[in-house]
Coordinates of C-alpha atoms and ligand atoms in Angstrom, one line a residue:
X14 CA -23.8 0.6 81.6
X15 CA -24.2 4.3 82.7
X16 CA -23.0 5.4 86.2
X17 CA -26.4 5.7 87.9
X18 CA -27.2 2.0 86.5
X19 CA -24.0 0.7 88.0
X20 CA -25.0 2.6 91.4
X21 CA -28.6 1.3 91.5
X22 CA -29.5 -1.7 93.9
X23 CA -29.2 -5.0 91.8
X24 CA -32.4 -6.1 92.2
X25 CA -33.8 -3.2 90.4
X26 CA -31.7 -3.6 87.4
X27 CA -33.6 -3.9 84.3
X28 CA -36.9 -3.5 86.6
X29 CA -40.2 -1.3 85.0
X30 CA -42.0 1.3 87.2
X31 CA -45.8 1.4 88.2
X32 CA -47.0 2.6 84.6
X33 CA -50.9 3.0 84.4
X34 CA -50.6 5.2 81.2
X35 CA -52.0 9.0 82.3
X36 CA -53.3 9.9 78.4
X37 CA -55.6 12.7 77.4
X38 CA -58.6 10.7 76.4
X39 CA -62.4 11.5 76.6
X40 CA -63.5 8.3 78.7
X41 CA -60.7 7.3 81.0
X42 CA -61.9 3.9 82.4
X43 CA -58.3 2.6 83.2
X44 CA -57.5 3.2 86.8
X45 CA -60.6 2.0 88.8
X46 CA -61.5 5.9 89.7
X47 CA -64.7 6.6 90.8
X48 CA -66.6 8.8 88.2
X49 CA -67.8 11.3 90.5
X50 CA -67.1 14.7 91.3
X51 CA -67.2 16.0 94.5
X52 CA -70.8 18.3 94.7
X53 CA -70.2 22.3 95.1
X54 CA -70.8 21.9 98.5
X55 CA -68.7 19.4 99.4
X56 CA -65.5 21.4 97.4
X57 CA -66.7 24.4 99.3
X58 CA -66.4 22.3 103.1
X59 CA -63.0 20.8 101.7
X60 CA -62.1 24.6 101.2
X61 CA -62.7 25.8 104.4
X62 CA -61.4 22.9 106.2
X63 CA -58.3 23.1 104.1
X64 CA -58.1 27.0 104.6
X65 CA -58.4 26.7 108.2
X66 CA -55.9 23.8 108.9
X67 CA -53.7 26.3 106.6
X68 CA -53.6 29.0 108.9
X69 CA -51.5 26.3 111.2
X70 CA -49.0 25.6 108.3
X71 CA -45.8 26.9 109.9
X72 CA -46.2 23.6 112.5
X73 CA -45.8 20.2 111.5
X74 CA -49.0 18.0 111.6
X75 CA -50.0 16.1 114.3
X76 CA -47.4 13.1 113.8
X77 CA -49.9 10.3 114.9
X78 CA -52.7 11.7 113.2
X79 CA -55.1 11.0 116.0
X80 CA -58.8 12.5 115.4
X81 CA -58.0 11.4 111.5
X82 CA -58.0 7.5 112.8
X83 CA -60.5 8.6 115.3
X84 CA -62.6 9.2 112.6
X85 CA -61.7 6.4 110.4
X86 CA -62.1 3.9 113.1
X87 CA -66.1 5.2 113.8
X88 CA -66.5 5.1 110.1
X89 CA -66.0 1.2 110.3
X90 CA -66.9 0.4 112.8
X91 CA -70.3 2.3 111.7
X92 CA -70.0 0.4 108.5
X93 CA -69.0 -3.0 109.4
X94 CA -70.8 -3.6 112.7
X95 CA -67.4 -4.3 114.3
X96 CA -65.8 -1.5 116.9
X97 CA -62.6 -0.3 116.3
X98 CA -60.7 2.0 118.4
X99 CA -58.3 4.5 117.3
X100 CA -55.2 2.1 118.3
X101 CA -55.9 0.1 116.2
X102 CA -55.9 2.4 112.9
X103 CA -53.4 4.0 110.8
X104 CA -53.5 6.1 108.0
X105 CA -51.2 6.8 105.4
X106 CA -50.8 9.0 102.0
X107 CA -52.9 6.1 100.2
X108 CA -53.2 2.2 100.9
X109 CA -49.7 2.2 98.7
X110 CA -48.3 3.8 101.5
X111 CA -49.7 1.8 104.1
X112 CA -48.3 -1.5 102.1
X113 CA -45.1 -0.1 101.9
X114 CA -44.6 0.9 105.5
X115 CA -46.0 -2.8 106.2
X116 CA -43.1 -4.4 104.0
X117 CA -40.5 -1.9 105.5
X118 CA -41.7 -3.5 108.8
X119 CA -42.4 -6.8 107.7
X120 CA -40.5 -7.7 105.0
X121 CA -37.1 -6.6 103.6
X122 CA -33.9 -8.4 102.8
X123 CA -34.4 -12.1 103.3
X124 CA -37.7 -12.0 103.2
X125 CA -40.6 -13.1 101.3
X126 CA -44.1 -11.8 100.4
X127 CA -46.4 -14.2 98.5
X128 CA -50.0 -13.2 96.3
X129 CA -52.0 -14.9 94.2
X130 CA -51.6 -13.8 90.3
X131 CA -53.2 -11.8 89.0
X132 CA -53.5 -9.3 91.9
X133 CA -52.9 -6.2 92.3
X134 CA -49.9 -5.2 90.4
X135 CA -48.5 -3.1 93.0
X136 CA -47.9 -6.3 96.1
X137 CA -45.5 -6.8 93.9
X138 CA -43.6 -3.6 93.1
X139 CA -43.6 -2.4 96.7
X140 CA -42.3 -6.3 97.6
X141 CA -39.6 -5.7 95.6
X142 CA -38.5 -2.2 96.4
X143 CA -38.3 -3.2 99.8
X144 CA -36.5 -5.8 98.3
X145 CA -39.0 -8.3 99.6
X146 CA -38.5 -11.3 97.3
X147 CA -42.1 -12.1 96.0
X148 CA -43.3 -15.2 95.7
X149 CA -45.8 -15.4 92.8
X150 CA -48.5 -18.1 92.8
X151 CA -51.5 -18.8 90.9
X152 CA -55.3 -19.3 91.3
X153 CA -57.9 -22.0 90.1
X154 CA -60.0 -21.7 87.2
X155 CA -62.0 -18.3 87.3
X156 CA -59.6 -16.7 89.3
X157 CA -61.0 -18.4 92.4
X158 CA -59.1 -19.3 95.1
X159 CA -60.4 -22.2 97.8
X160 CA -59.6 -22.4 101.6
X161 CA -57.8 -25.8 101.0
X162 CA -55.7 -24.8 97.7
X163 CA -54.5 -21.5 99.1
X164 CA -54.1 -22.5 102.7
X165 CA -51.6 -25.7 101.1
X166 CA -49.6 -23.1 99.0
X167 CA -49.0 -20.8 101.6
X168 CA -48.3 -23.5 104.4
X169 CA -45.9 -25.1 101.9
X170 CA -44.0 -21.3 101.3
X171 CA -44.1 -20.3 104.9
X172 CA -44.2 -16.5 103.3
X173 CA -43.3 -13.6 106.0
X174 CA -45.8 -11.5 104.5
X175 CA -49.2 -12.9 102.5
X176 CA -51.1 -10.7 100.5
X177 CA -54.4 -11.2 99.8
X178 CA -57.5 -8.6 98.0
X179 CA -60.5 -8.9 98.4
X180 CA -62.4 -8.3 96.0
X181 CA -59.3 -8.5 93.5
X182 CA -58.0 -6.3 91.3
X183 CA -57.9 -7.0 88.2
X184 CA -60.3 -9.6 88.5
X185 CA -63.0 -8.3 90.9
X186 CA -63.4 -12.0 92.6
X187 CA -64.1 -11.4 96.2
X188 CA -63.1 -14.1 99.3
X189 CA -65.4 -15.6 101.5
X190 CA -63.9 -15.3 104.9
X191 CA -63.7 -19.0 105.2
X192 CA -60.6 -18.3 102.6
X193 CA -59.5 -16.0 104.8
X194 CA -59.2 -18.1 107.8
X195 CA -57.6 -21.1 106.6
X196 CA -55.0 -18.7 105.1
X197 CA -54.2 -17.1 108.3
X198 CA -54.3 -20.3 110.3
X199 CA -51.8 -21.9 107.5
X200 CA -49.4 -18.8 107.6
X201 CA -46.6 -18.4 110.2
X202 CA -46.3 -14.5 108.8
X203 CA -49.0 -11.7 108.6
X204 CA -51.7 -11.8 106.7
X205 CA -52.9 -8.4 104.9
X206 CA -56.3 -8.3 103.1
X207 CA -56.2 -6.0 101.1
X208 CA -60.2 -4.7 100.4
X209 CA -59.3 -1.0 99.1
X210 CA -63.0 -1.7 96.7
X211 CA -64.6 -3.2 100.0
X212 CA -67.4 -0.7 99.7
X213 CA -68.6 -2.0 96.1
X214 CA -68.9 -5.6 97.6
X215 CA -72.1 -7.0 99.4
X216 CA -69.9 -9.1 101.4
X217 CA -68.8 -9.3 105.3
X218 CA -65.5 -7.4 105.5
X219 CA -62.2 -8.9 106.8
X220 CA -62.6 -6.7 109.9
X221 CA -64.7 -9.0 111.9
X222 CA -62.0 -11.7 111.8
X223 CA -59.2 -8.7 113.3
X224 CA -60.3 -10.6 117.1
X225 CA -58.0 -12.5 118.5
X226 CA -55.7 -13.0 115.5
X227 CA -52.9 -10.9 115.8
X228 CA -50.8 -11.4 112.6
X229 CA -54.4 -10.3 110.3
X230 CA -54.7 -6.6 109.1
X231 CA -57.3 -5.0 106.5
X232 CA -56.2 -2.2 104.7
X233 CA -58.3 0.3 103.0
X234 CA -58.7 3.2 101.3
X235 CA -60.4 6.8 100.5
X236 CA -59.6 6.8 96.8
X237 CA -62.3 4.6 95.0
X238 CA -66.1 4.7 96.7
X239 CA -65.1 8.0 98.9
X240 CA -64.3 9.3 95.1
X241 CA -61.3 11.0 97.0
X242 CA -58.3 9.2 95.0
X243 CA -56.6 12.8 94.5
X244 CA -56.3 13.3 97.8
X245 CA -54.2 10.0 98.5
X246 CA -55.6 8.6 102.3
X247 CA -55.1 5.0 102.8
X248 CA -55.6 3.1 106.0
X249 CA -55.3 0.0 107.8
X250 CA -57.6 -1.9 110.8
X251 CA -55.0 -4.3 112.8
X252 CA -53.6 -4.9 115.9
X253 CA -52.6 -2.1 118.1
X254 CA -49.4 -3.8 118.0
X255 CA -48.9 -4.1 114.4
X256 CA -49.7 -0.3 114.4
X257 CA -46.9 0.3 117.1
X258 CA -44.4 -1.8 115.1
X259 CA -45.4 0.8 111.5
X260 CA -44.3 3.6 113.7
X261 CA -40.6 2.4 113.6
X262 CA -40.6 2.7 109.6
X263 CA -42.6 5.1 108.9
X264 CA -41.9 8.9 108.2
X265 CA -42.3 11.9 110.8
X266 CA -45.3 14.2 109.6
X267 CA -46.1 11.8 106.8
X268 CA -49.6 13.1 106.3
X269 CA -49.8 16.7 105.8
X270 CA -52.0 19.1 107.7
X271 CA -53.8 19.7 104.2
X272 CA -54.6 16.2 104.0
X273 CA -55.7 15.2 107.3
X274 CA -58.2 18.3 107.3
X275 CA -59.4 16.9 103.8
X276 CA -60.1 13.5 105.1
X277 CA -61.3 14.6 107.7
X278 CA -63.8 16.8 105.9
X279 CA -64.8 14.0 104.0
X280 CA -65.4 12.0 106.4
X281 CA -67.5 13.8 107.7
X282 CA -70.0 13.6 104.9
X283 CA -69.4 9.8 104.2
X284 CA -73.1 9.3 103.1
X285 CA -72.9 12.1 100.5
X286 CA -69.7 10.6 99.1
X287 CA -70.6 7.2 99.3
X288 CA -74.1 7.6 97.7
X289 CA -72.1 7.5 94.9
X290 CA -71.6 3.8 95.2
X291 CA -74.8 2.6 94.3
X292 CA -74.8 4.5 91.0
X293 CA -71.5 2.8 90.2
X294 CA -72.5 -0.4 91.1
X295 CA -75.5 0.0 88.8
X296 CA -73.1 0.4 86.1
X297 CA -70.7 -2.4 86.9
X298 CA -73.3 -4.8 86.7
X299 CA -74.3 -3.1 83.4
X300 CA -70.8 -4.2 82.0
X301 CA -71.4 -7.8 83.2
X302 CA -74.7 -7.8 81.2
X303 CA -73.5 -6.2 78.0
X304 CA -70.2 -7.2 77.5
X305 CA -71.6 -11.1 77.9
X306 CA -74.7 -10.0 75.2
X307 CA -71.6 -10.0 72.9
X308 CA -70.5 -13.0 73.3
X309 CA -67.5 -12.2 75.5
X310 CA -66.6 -13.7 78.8
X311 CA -67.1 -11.2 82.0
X312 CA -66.0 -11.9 85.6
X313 CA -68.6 -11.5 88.0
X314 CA -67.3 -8.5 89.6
X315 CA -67.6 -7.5 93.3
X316 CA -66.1 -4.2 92.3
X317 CA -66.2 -1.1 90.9
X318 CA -64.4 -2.7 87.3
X319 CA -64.9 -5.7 84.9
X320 CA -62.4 -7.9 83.4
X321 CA -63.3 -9.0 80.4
X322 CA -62.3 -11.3 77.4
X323 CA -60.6 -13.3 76.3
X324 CA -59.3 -12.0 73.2
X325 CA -56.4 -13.4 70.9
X326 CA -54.8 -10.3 71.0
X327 CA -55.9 -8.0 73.9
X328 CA -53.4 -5.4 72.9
X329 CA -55.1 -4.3 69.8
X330 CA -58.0 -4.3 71.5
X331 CA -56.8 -2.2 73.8
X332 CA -55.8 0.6 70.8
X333 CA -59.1 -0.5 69.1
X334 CA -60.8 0.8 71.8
X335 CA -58.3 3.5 72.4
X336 CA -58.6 4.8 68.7
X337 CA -62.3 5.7 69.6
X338 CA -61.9 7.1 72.5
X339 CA -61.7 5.4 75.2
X340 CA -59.3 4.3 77.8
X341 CA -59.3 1.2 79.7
X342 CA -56.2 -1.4 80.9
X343 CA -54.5 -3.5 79.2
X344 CA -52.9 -5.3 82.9
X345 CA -50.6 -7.7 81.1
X346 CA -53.2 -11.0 81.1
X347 CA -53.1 -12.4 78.0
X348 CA -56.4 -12.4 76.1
X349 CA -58.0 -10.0 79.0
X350 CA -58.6 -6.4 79.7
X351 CA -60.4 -4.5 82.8
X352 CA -62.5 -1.7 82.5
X353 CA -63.6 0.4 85.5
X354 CA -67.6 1.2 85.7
X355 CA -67.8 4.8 84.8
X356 CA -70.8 7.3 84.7
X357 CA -74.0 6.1 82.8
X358 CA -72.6 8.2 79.8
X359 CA -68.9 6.8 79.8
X360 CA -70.1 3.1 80.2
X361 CA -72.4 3.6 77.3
X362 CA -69.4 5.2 74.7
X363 CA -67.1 2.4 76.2
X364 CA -69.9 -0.3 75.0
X365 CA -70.6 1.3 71.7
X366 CA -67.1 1.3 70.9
X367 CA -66.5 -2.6 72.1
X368 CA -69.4 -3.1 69.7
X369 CA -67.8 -0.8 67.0
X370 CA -64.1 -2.2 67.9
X371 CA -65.4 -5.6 67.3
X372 CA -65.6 -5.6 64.1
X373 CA -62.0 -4.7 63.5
X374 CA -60.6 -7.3 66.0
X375 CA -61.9 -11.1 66.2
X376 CA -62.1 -12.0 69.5
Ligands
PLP419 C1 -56.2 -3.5 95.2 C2 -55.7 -2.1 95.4 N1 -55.1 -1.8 96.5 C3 -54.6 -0.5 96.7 C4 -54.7 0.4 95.7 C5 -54.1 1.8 95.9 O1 -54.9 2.7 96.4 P1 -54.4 4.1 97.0 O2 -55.0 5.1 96.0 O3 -55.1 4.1 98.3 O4 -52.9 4.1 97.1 C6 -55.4 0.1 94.5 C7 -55.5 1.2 93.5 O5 -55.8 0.9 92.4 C8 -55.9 -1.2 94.4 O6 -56.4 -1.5 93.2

């Protein structure tokens, strides 16, 4: 054993890091990015939003980030129908951030944070580097889960933290609320719903359950319909408390001057950015189509990706695919692999070479 692995925490021992493989490919389908560049004119307002917050760069940011979550609460509540004030946002260098800040609060030594597999890959990680002890637990058949089979599992685990995503990554299976509610009213802990693809779904956000339940937040994010992922600007919509208690774990200045005045730029032209979402959408449901014309199963997706299968060996579909070009993720579910909707273009070489890739490996 080398000295730093004698020094590291023993719960991280032997442990593998978030790994989404970053290779130089011509259709990168693999991390649930939205396909769309910002348009000249919106790089050119970023610019000068980002050169004027600039000029202010020998300050630290404003620590609370208050017209940021000013902004972020009139966007939902513009966008869900339910008001929000600025109390009861908080914003963070991506949803990942937000998630951690909620275990450092909420979880911890001792502690347990329970999700429904598969999920989101990171619950997990972030669980256990706050060494959170996670508490993995399964769905019913088509990754569905039910108001009376998840409310039992989680009354029966009495979890400090449940984590719920709606719709799901990797499976793109959104909740109905009703899901949402039993799970709360079973849970003694909090209750985060995790809708960071919220904008691809047709369905009633998690927001309008915030009233009145105290232990419920929704966290979100700019990186997938706002096409803004490089930017990293996660948020959350909870109780004012809950937001009071993140201020006792999180970092002063967390969110740079740079990127507030970026997301605030952006926010500012939500309708450009988001008009991307249709597009996107069209092509999601293009996967569903195609991919099932071959004679492979597809989960109806709420999202801006498709898991698809099942293959006896999803690995070498993975390369098969990979070996003409094209990138998408293999997330460790045997016989299954999720492809993000890309641009018209990318969606297209992605089914020719599933087509092409057939061939080589029975399904
Ligand atoms: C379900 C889910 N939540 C959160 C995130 C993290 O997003 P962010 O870029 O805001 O950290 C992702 C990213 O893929 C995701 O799939």
């Amino acid at each position: 054993m080398t000295e730093v692995a004698r020094l590291l925490r023993a719960d991280l021992q032997g442990r593998t890091p978030y790994g989404a493989p970053q290779l130089d490919v011509a259709v990168r389908l693999n991390t649930n990015e939205n396909p769309h560049p910002p348009s000249p004119e919106l790089v050119a307002e970023l610019s000068a939003a980002v050169g004027e917050a600039a000029r202010a760069m020998n300050r630290y940011p404003d620590r609370d980030a208050v017209e940021l979550r000013i902004d972020l609460a009139a966007y939902l509540t513009r966008t869900t129908g339910h008001p929000l004030d600025v109390e009861q946002v908080w914003a963070a260098n991506g949803s990942n951030e937000i998630l951690q800040q909620l275990l450092q609060a909420f979880g911890g030594n001792g502690r347990t944070a329970l999700g429904f597999d598969p999920t989101y890959s990171m619950h997990r990680l972030i669980s256990e580097g706050t060494a959170t002890r996670w508490l993995p637990m399964e769905r019913l058949a088509g990754f569905r889960l039910e108001p009376e089979q998840a409310s039992l599992v989680v009354r029966e685990h009495a979890p400090d933290v449940v984590f719920l995503c709606s719709p799901n990554n990797p499976t793109g299976t959104a909740l109905d609320l009703d899901v949402i509610e039993a799970v709360y009213d079973a849970a003694r802990g909090l209750v985060v719903v995790d809708e960071a693809y919220a904008e691809f779904s047709s369905r009633p956000s998690a927001i309008g359950l915030l009233p009145g339940r105290e232990r419920l937040v929704v966290t979100r994010t700019m990186s997938k319909a706002f096409a803004f992922a490089a930017a990293r600007l996660g948020y959350l919509a909870a109780d004012p408390a809950i937001v009071q208690a993140l201020q006792l774990v999180r970092l002063p200045y967390h969110l740079s001057v740079l990127t507030q005045a970026a997301a605030r730029a952006a926010l500012a032209r939500a309708d450009e950015l988001l008009g991307s979402v249709a597009a996107v959408v069209e092509q999601r449901d293009r996967l569903l189509r195609e991919i099932r014309a071959l004679d492979l199963e597809a989960i109806d997706s709420d999202a801006n990706f498709v898991l698809f299968g099942e293959f006896g060996d999803q690995a070498a579909t993975w390369q098969a695919l990979l070996d003409r070009g094209v990138l998408v993720r293999d997330v460790g579910l045997p016989g299954w692999l999720r492809v993000t909707a890309g641009t018209e273009e990318e969606t297209g070489a992605f089914l020719d070479a599933l087509r092409d890739g057939m061939g080589e490996v029975s399904p």
